[in-house]
Coordinates of C-alpha atoms and ligand atoms in Angstrom, one line a residue:
X1 CA -15.7 -25.3 61.4
X2 CA -17.3 -28.7 61.8
X3 CA -21.0 -28.6 61.2
X4 CA -23.9 -31.0 61.7
X5 CA -26.3 -29.9 59.0
X6 CA -29.2 -31.7 60.7
X7 CA -29.0 -29.1 63.5
X8 CA -29.7 -26.5 60.9
X9 CA -32.7 -28.1 59.2
X10 CA -35.6 -25.7 58.6
X11 CA -33.6 -22.5 59.2
X12 CA -33.9 -19.9 56.6
X13 CA -30.8 -20.0 54.4
X14 CA -29.4 -16.7 53.1
X15 CA -27.0 -17.1 50.2
X16 CA -24.5 -14.3 49.8
X17 CA -22.3 -12.2 52.2
X18 CA -22.7 -8.8 50.7
X19 CA -24.8 -5.9 52.1
X20 CA -28.1 -7.5 51.0
X21 CA -27.4 -10.8 52.6
X22 CA -25.9 -9.4 55.8
X23 CA -28.8 -6.9 56.2
X24 CA -31.4 -9.6 55.6
X25 CA -29.8 -11.7 58.4
X26 CA -29.7 -8.8 60.7
X27 CA -33.3 -7.7 60.1
X28 CA -34.4 -11.4 60.6
X29 CA -32.7 -11.6 64.0
X30 CA -33.5 -12.8 66.6
X31 CA -35.0 -15.4 64.3
X32 CA -32.2 -17.9 63.7
X33 CA -30.8 -17.9 60.1
X34 CA -28.0 -19.5 58.2
X35 CA -25.8 -17.3 56.1
X36 CA -23.7 -18.9 53.4
X37 CA -20.7 -17.0 51.9
X38 CA -18.3 -18.2 49.3
X39 CA -15.5 -16.1 50.8
X40 CA -14.7 -14.9 54.3
X41 CA -17.2 -12.2 55.1
X42 CA -16.1 -8.9 53.8
X43 CA -13.4 -10.3 51.5
X44 CA -14.9 -10.6 48.1
X45 CA -18.3 -9.0 47.9
X46 CA -18.8 -6.2 45.3
X47 CA -20.7 -4.2 48.0
X48 CA -17.3 -3.7 49.7
X49 CA -16.0 -2.0 46.6
X50 CA -18.7 0.6 46.3
X51 CA -17.2 4.0 46.2
X52 CA -20.1 6.3 45.6
X53 CA -22.3 5.4 48.6
X54 CA -26.0 5.4 49.2
X55 CA -28.6 7.7 47.7
X56 CA -31.3 9.2 50.1
X57 CA -33.1 12.5 50.3
X58 CA -31.5 13.8 53.5
X59 CA -30.5 17.3 52.4
X60 CA -32.5 20.3 53.5
X61 CA -33.2 21.2 49.9
X62 CA -34.3 17.6 49.1
X63 CA -37.3 15.4 49.4
X64 CA -38.2 11.8 48.4
X65 CA -40.4 13.1 45.5
X66 CA -37.3 14.7 43.9
X67 CA -35.3 11.5 44.4
X68 CA -38.2 9.6 42.8
X69 CA -38.3 11.9 39.8
X70 CA -34.6 11.6 39.2
X71 CA -34.8 7.8 39.5
X72 CA -37.6 7.6 37.0
X73 CA -35.9 9.9 34.6
X74 CA -32.6 8.0 34.7
X75 CA -34.6 4.7 34.3
X76 CA -35.8 6.0 30.9
X77 CA -39.4 5.1 31.4
X78 CA -38.9 1.5 32.4
X79 CA -39.0 1.8 36.3
X80 CA -41.9 0.3 38.2
X81 CA -43.1 3.6 39.7
X82 CA -44.8 2.1 42.7
X83 CA -41.7 0.1 43.6
X84 CA -39.4 3.1 43.1
X85 CA -41.7 5.3 45.2
X86 CA -41.7 2.9 48.2
X87 CA -38.0 2.3 48.0
X88 CA -36.9 6.0 47.8
X89 CA -39.3 7.1 50.5
X90 CA -37.9 4.4 52.8
X91 CA -34.2 5.4 52.0
X92 CA -33.6 7.9 54.7
X93 CA -34.6 5.5 57.5
X94 CA -32.4 2.8 56.0
X95 CA -29.4 5.1 56.2
X96 CA -30.2 5.7 59.9
X97 CA -30.4 1.9 60.4
X98 CA -26.9 1.6 59.0
X99 CA -25.6 4.4 61.2
X100 CA -27.2 2.7 64.2
X101 CA -25.4 -0.6 63.3
X102 CA -22.1 1.3 63.4
X103 CA -21.4 2.6 59.9
X104 CA -19.3 5.7 60.3
X105 CA -20.5 8.0 57.5
X106 CA -18.8 11.2 56.6
X107 CA -20.4 14.1 58.4
X108 CA -20.3 17.9 58.5
X109 CA -18.8 19.6 61.6
X110 CA -22.4 20.0 62.7
X111 CA -23.0 16.3 62.6
X112 CA -25.2 16.1 59.5
X113 CA -24.5 13.6 56.7
X114 CA -22.0 15.1 54.2
X115 CA -23.8 14.6 50.9
X116 CA -22.2 14.1 47.6
X117 CA -23.5 14.7 44.0
X118 CA -23.5 12.0 41.3
X119 CA -24.7 12.0 37.7
X120 CA -28.4 12.5 37.0
X121 CA -29.2 13.5 40.6
X122 CA -30.8 17.0 40.9
X123 CA -29.6 17.3 44.5
X124 CA -26.6 16.4 46.7
X125 CA -27.9 13.1 48.2
X126 CA -25.1 10.6 48.3
X127 CA -24.1 9.5 51.7
X128 CA -20.5 8.3 51.8
X129 CA -17.8 7.1 54.1
X130 CA -14.0 7.7 54.0
X131 CA -14.6 9.8 50.9
X132 CA -14.7 6.9 48.3
X133 CA -14.6 4.0 50.8
X134 CA -18.3 3.8 51.5
X135 CA -18.9 0.1 50.7
X136 CA -15.8 -0.9 52.7
X137 CA -17.0 1.0 55.8
X138 CA -20.6 -0.3 55.6
X139 CA -19.3 -3.8 55.2
X140 CA -17.0 -3.4 58.2
X141 CA -19.9 -2.4 60.4
X142 CA -22.3 -5.1 59.1
X143 CA -19.8 -7.9 59.4
X144 CA -19.1 -6.9 63.0
X145 CA -22.8 -6.7 63.7
X146 CA -23.4 -10.1 62.1
X147 CA -20.5 -11.7 64.0
X148 CA -21.9 -10.5 67.3
X149 CA -25.5 -11.7 66.6
X150 CA -25.8 -15.2 68.1
X151 CA -28.9 -15.9 66.0
X152 CA -26.9 -15.8 62.7
X153 CA -24.9 -18.9 61.9
X154 CA -22.3 -18.0 59.3
X155 CA -20.7 -20.6 57.1
X156 CA -17.8 -19.3 55.0
X157 CA -16.0 -21.0 52.1
X158 CA -19.2 -22.6 50.8
X159 CA -20.9 -22.0 47.4
X160 CA -24.5 -22.8 46.8
X161 CA -24.8 -24.7 43.5
X162 CA -28.5 -25.9 43.2
X163 CA -31.8 -25.3 44.8
X164 CA -33.9 -28.4 45.4
X165 CA -37.6 -28.0 44.4
X166 CA -40.4 -30.4 45.0
X167 CA -44.0 -29.8 43.9
X168 CA -43.0 -26.3 42.8
X169 CA -41.6 -25.3 46.2
X170 CA -38.0 -24.8 47.4
X171 CA -37.0 -27.7 49.7
X172 CA -33.3 -27.1 50.2
X173 CA -29.9 -25.9 49.0
X174 CA -27.1 -28.0 47.6
X175 CA -23.7 -26.4 48.2
X176 CA -20.0 -27.2 47.7
X177 CA -17.5 -27.1 50.5
X178 CA -13.8 -27.9 50.2
X179 CA -14.7 -31.2 52.0
X180 CA -17.4 -32.1 49.4
X181 CA -21.1 -31.4 48.7
X182 CA -23.5 -30.6 51.5
X183 CA -27.3 -30.3 51.5
X184 CA -29.3 -27.8 53.7
X185 CA -32.9 -28.9 54.1
X186 CA -35.1 -25.7 54.2
X187 CA -38.2 -24.3 52.7
X188 CA -37.0 -20.7 52.9
X189 CA -34.1 -19.5 50.8
X190 CA -33.0 -15.9 50.1
X191 CA -30.6 -15.4 47.2
X192 CA -28.4 -12.3 47.6
X193 CA -25.4 -13.2 45.5
X194 CA -24.7 -9.9 43.6
X195 CA -24.1 -9.4 39.9
X196 CA -22.6 -10.6 36.7
X197 CA -19.4 -8.7 36.1
X198 CA -17.3 -11.9 36.0
X199 CA -19.1 -12.7 32.7
X200 CA -17.2 -9.8 31.0
X201 CA -13.6 -9.1 30.3
X202 CA -13.9 -5.5 31.5
X203 CA -15.8 -5.1 34.7
X204 CA -15.5 -3.2 38.0
X205 CA -17.0 -6.3 39.8
X206 CA -15.0 -9.0 41.6
X207 CA -14.1 -11.7 39.0
X208 CA -16.1 -14.3 41.0
X209 CA -19.4 -12.5 40.5
X210 CA -20.7 -14.4 37.5
X211 CA -24.4 -14.7 37.9
X212 CA -24.5 -17.7 40.2
X213 CA -27.7 -16.4 41.9
X214 CA -29.4 -16.0 38.5
X215 CA -28.4 -19.6 37.6
X216 CA -29.7 -21.0 40.9
X217 CA -33.1 -19.3 40.5
X218 CA -33.4 -20.0 36.8
X219 CA -32.6 -23.7 37.2
X220 CA -35.3 -23.8 39.9
X221 CA -37.8 -22.5 37.3
X222 CA -38.0 -18.8 38.5
X223 CA -39.0 -15.9 36.2
X224 CA -36.2 -13.3 35.6
X225 CA -36.9 -9.8 34.5
X226 CA -35.2 -7.0 32.4
X227 CA -32.0 -9.1 31.9
X228 CA -31.0 -7.1 28.8
X229 CA -30.3 -4.0 30.9
X230 CA -26.6 -4.0 31.9
X231 CA -25.0 -0.8 33.1
X232 CA -21.5 0.2 31.9
X233 CA -19.7 2.7 34.1
X234 CA -18.2 5.4 31.9
X235 CA -15.1 6.1 33.9
X236 CA -12.9 3.2 34.8
X237 CA -9.2 3.4 34.8
X238 CA -8.0 2.2 31.4
X239 CA -5.1 -0.1 32.1
X240 CA -4.1 -3.7 32.4
X241 CA -5.7 -4.4 35.8
X242 CA -8.8 -6.7 36.0
X243 CA -11.2 -6.0 37.6
X244 CA -11.0 -2.4 36.3
X245 CA -10.5 0.2 39.0
X246 CA -13.5 2.4 39.3
X247 CA -13.3 6.2 39.2
X248 CA -16.4 7.2 41.0
X249 CA -19.0 9.4 39.4
X250 CA -18.6 11.5 42.6
X251 CA -15.4 12.8 41.1
X252 CA -17.4 14.3 38.2
X253 CA -19.9 15.5 40.8
X254 CA -17.0 17.5 42.3
X255 CA -16.3 19.1 38.9
X256 CA -13.9 16.7 37.0
X257 CA -14.4 16.8 33.2
X258 CA -14.0 14.3 30.4
X259 CA -11.7 15.3 27.6
X260 CA -9.9 13.8 24.6
X261 CA -6.3 13.8 23.7
X262 CA -6.7 17.3 22.3
X263 CA -8.1 18.6 25.6
X264 CA -11.6 19.0 24.0
X265 CA -14.6 18.4 26.3
X266 CA -16.5 16.4 23.7
X267 CA -19.6 15.9 26.0
X268 CA -20.3 19.7 26.1
X269 CA -23.1 19.3 23.5
X270 CA -24.8 16.5 25.6
X271 CA -27.6 17.6 28.0
X272 CA -26.1 17.3 31.4
X273 CA -22.6 16.8 29.9
X274 CA -20.4 14.8 32.3
X275 CA -23.4 14.4 34.7
X276 CA -25.8 13.1 32.2
X277 CA -27.3 9.6 33.0
X278 CA -24.6 6.9 32.9
X279 CA -25.8 5.1 29.7
X280 CA -25.6 8.4 27.8
X281 CA -22.1 9.2 29.0
X282 CA -20.9 5.6 28.4
X283 CA -22.2 5.6 24.8
X284 CA -20.6 9.1 24.1
X285 CA -17.3 7.9 25.4
X286 CA -17.4 4.6 23.3
X287 CA -18.4 6.6 20.2
X288 CA -15.5 9.0 20.6
X289 CA -13.1 6.1 21.1
X290 CA -14.5 4.3 18.0
X291 CA -13.8 7.6 16.1
X292 CA -10.1 7.1 16.9
X293 CA -9.8 9.3 20.0
X294 CA -8.3 8.7 23.4
X295 CA -10.4 9.7 26.4
X296 CA -9.4 11.0 29.8
X297 CA -10.8 12.3 33.1
X298 CA -9.3 15.7 34.0
X299 CA -9.3 16.3 37.8
X300 CA -6.5 18.9 37.8
X301 CA -8.7 22.0 38.2
X302 CA -11.7 20.5 40.0
X303 CA -11.6 18.8 42.4
X304 CA -8.0 19.9 42.1
X305 CA -5.8 20.0 45.2
X306 CA -8.3 18.2 47.4
X307 CA -8.7 15.2 45.0
X308 CA -6.4 12.8 46.9
X309 CA -7.9 13.6 50.3
X310 CA -11.5 13.3 49.0
X311 CA -10.9 10.2 46.9
X312 CA -8.0 8.2 48.6
X313 CA -8.9 4.8 47.0
X314 CA -8.9 6.3 43.5
X315 CA -5.8 8.3 44.1
X316 CA -4.1 5.1 45.2
X317 CA -5.2 3.2 42.1
X318 CA -3.9 6.0 39.9
X319 CA -0.6 6.0 41.8
X320 CA -0.2 2.2 41.2
X321 CA -0.7 2.9 37.5
X322 CA 2.0 5.6 37.6
X323 CA -0.5 8.4 37.1
X324 CA -0.3 11.6 39.2
X325 CA -3.8 13.1 39.0
X326 CA -2.5 16.5 40.2
X327 CA -0.6 16.8 36.9
X328 CA -1.7 14.0 34.6
X329 CA -4.9 13.2 32.7
X330 CA -6.4 9.9 33.8
X331 CA -7.1 7.5 30.9
X332 CA -10.6 6.1 31.1
X333 CA -13.0 3.8 29.4
X334 CA -16.4 2.3 30.1
X335 CA -16.6 -1.2 31.7
X336 CA -19.5 -3.4 32.9
X337 CA -20.6 -2.3 36.3
X338 CA -24.1 -3.3 37.4
X339 CA -27.0 -5.4 36.3
X340 CA -30.4 -3.7 36.3
X341 CA -32.1 -7.0 35.5
X342 CA -32.4 -10.0 37.8
X343 CA -34.7 -12.5 39.5
X344 CA -38.2 -11.0 39.2
X345 CA -39.4 -10.1 42.7
X346 CA -42.2 -8.2 44.4
X347 CA -41.3 -5.7 47.2
X348 CA -41.2 -8.5 49.8
X349 CA -38.5 -10.1 47.6
X350 CA -40.8 -13.0 46.7
X351 CA -39.9 -14.7 43.4
X352 CA -42.2 -16.8 41.2
X353 CA -41.0 -19.9 43.1
X354 CA -42.6 -20.4 46.6
X355 CA -40.0 -20.5 49.3
X356 CA -37.5 -18.4 47.2
X357 CA -36.7 -14.8 47.9
X358 CA -34.1 -12.5 46.3
X359 CA -32.5 -9.3 47.4
X360 CA -29.9 -6.8 46.1
X361 CA -28.3 -6.7 42.7
X362 CA -29.4 -10.3 41.8
X363 CA -33.1 -9.2 42.2
X364 CA -35.2 -7.1 39.9
X365 CA -37.6 -5.0 41.9
X366 CA -38.2 -2.5 39.0
X367 CA -36.5 0.3 40.8
X368 CA -33.7 0.8 38.3
X369 CA -35.6 0.6 35.0
X370 CA -33.4 0.7 31.9
X371 CA -30.6 2.5 33.6
X372 CA -29.9 2.7 37.4
X373 CA -29.5 6.1 39.0
X374 CA -26.1 6.2 40.7
X375 CA -25.9 4.9 44.3
X376 CA -29.5 3.7 44.3
X377 CA -28.4 0.1 44.5
X378 CA -26.9 -0.1 48.0
X379 CA -29.9 1.9 49.2
X380 CA -32.2 -0.6 47.6
X381 CA -30.4 -3.6 49.1
X382 CA -30.8 -2.1 52.7
X383 CA -34.4 -1.0 52.2
X384 CA -35.5 -4.3 50.6
X385 CA -33.6 -6.5 53.1
X386 CA -36.0 -5.4 55.8
X387 CA -39.1 -6.3 53.7
X388 CA -37.5 -9.6 52.7
X389 CA -36.8 -10.4 56.3
X390 CA -40.3 -9.6 57.4
X391 CA -41.7 -11.8 54.6
X392 CA -39.4 -14.7 55.4
X393 CA -40.2 -14.4 59.1
X394 CA -44.0 -14.5 58.4
X395 CA -43.7 -17.6 56.2
X396 CA -43.8 -21.1 57.7
X397 CA -41.0 -23.5 56.8
X398 CA -42.7 -26.0 54.5
X399 CA -39.8 -27.8 53.0
X400 CA -36.6 -29.6 53.8
X401 CA -37.0 -33.2 52.9
X402 CA -35.1 -34.1 49.8
X403 CA -31.4 -34.8 50.2
X404 CA -29.2 -34.5 47.2
X405 CA -25.4 -34.5 47.5
X406 CA -24.1 -34.5 44.0
X407 CA -20.9 -32.5 43.5
X408 CA -21.2 -29.8 40.9
X409 CA -18.1 -28.1 39.7
X410 CA -17.2 -24.5 40.7
X411 CA -18.6 -22.2 37.9
X412 CA -16.0 -21.1 35.4
X413 CA -17.1 -18.3 33.1
X414 CA -13.9 -18.3 31.0
X415 CA -15.5 -19.5 27.7
X416 CA -18.5 -17.2 28.2
X417 CA -16.5 -13.9 28.7
X418 CA -15.5 -13.3 25.1
X419 CA -19.0 -14.1 23.9
X420 CA -20.8 -11.6 26.2
X421 CA -18.0 -9.0 25.9
X422 CA -18.4 -9.0 22.1
X423 CA -22.1 -9.3 21.8
X424 CA -23.5 -7.6 24.8
X425 CA -21.5 -4.4 25.1
X426 CA -22.5 -0.7 25.3
X427 CA -24.1 -1.1 21.9
X428 CA -25.5 -4.3 20.4
X429 CA -26.9 -5.5 17.1
X430 CA -28.9 -8.5 15.9
X431 CA -26.0 -10.3 14.2
X432 CA -23.7 -10.1 17.2
X433 CA -26.5 -11.2 19.6
X434 CA -27.4 -14.2 17.4
X435 CA -23.7 -15.2 17.2
X436 CA -23.5 -15.1 21.0
X437 CA -26.8 -17.1 21.3
X438 CA -25.5 -19.8 18.9
X439 CA -22.3 -20.2 20.9
X440 CA -23.9 -20.1 24.3
X441 CA -26.6 -22.7 23.7
X442 CA -24.4 -25.8 23.5
X443 CA -22.2 -24.5 26.4
X444 CA -25.3 -24.1 28.5
X445 CA -26.5 -27.6 27.9
X446 CA -23.3 -29.3 29.1
X447 CA -22.9 -30.4 32.7
X448 CA -19.6 -28.7 33.4
X449 CA -18.1 -25.6 35.0
X450 CA -19.1 -23.3 32.1
X451 CA -22.8 -24.4 31.9
X452 CA -24.3 -22.1 34.6
X453 CA -22.4 -19.0 33.4
X454 CA -23.4 -19.9 29.8
X455 CA -27.1 -20.4 30.8
X456 CA -27.1 -16.9 32.4
X457 CA -25.4 -15.4 29.3
X458 CA -28.0 -17.1 27.1
X459 CA -31.0 -15.7 28.9
X460 CA -29.4 -12.2 28.8
X461 CA -28.7 -12.6 25.1
X462 CA -32.2 -13.8 24.2
X463 CA -33.8 -11.0 26.2
X464 CA -31.6 -8.5 24.3
X465 CA -32.5 -10.1 20.9
X466 CA -36.2 -9.9 21.8
X467 CA -36.0 -6.2 22.5
X468 CA -36.0 -4.8 19.0
X469 CA -35.7 -1.1 20.2
X470 CA -33.4 1.0 22.2
X471 CA -34.0 2.0 25.8
X472 CA -31.6 3.2 28.5
X473 CA -28.6 0.9 28.7
X474 CA -29.9 -1.4 25.9
X475 CA -28.9 0.3 22.6
X476 CA -29.5 -1.7 19.4
X477 CA -27.5 -0.3 16.4
X478 CA -30.0 -2.0 14.2
X479 CA -33.0 -0.7 16.1
X480 CA -31.8 2.7 17.3
X481 CA -35.3 4.1 17.7
X482 CA -36.4 4.8 21.3
X483 CA -39.1 2.5 22.6
X484 CA -42.5 4.2 22.3
X485 CA -43.9 2.4 25.3
X486 CA -41.3 1.0 27.7
X487 CA -42.4 -2.5 28.8
X488 CA -40.5 -4.6 31.3
X489 CA -39.4 -8.0 30.0
X490 CA -39.6 -11.5 31.5
X491 CA -37.8 -14.7 30.7
X492 CA -37.2 -18.2 32.0
X493 CA -34.4 -20.6 31.2
X494 CA -36.7 -23.0 29.4
X495 CA -38.0 -20.1 27.2
X496 CA -34.4 -18.9 26.4
X497 CA -33.3 -22.4 25.5
X498 CA -36.3 -23.0 23.3
X499 CA -35.8 -19.6 21.5
X500 CA -32.1 -20.3 21.0
X501 CA -32.9 -23.8 19.5
X502 CA -35.4 -22.3 17.1
X503 CA -32.8 -19.7 16.1
X504 CA -30.2 -22.4 15.6
X505 CA -32.5 -24.3 13.3
X506 CA -33.8 -21.3 11.4
X507 CA -31.1 -18.5 11.6
X508 CA -32.9 -16.0 9.5
X509 CA -36.2 -16.1 11.4
X510 CA -35.6 -13.7 14.2
X511 CA -39.4 -13.4 14.6
X512 CA -39.4 -16.8 16.3
X513 CA -38.1 -15.0 19.4
Ligands
LIG1 C1 -19.7 5.5 41.5 O1 -19.2 5.8 42.6 O2 -19.5 6.1 40.4 C2 -20.5 4.2 41.5 C3 -21.7 4.4 42.3 C4 -22.7 3.4 41.8 O3 -22.4 2.6 40.9 O4 -23.8 3.5 42.3

């Protein structure tokens, strides 16, 4: 597509083609907006890979207050209660919005949503589509809706690399296309770029999700929150494929159990067993593996004969790996899955930098606390997209003058992956974190393809070093005590670099952090 960027001056720019970005654009319409996507829409967004679905209190035995209480319990005391309340109360209407936009959710013969159960939910409240193809179906519907909305200009094959900031306000987006750099002059930018799985060897996310949105915001001076909280999904298919194929928690919701090579259900002593919060199950699985066991998911009895029909995507991944779930145990292990932390935002998605909003996994609203409740994230993306769009529409465009056209290389997280995979796993300790920080600091200061992923890794590492306690998904072997008062954390790139420099000059003085 040829494009005269001058025609686009002043339009709000939405960066990211997953559910958060698409919904923000759709809620903004008929106000014109520009949507930038690295890949063809629908091709490479982690939203499209979501199996579990969207959590909302739609069942007759359910209500938002129960959804809220499960969210707060899973979040281990760190959730922002007000944010969580507003989001879960808005969830049922958001599902209806998706259905109106054409998402074909699984329904009962009477036409009601067919609701699934996932870990740490006290009720069946997961809306899904095609069994385990929820993200794919929602993306199909939203991509079609966006493509038929004339107000939305979609530019594919483009990657945002820097935000221009003048006098503390956003004034534009510098992006790479195959033909070279391009600058979009705008005072309103929404970052909706997804997560950080590409920074780890073992992740369920697309490899290209390596924290680009966090880097954009951090280099523009934004405050980031709760970065140390990274969710590991306990049941991914243990094999050579990367990204790791996910085996949805919904399978355990339908009765599958976790066993070791002797057939023992080693989680039977854990409160909630296989349906305990994800951080607890992931740690128990890792501990059992460290003790020399192999770990499997057993679906033979439950869901049993209906497994392949209920979970066709997972059945197909098993088939490709030569596993027949009807007769074989499925080898599993935990892998990075979701980032609870992100760019600090209020409920209108406003960041600390005027003119910059964030939505979806890249943002930190406070909903997820220290451990996200399953299937709350797509719900959050849809609910918050509406509030972000309302806020963007109500803000005048005040920017758009500076024009920079430097080419910045495509981010490459290769040198960062081993550092985060070793230091920032299911369990951490001070020595491993300091080692990661020491290696990440020089990488983050270079001006090459690794420097943005390294800067993101460094901020996460310093946030994890600073939290000398255990809480939710952040478990410090050297500080195993549970936080007495859970407080959210904040960090900027400058603060992380300064802390890492002090650490490098005075390695024993962790208190400098
Ligand atoms: C799953 O299906 O287990 C994943 C759902 C989620 O991560 O929310």
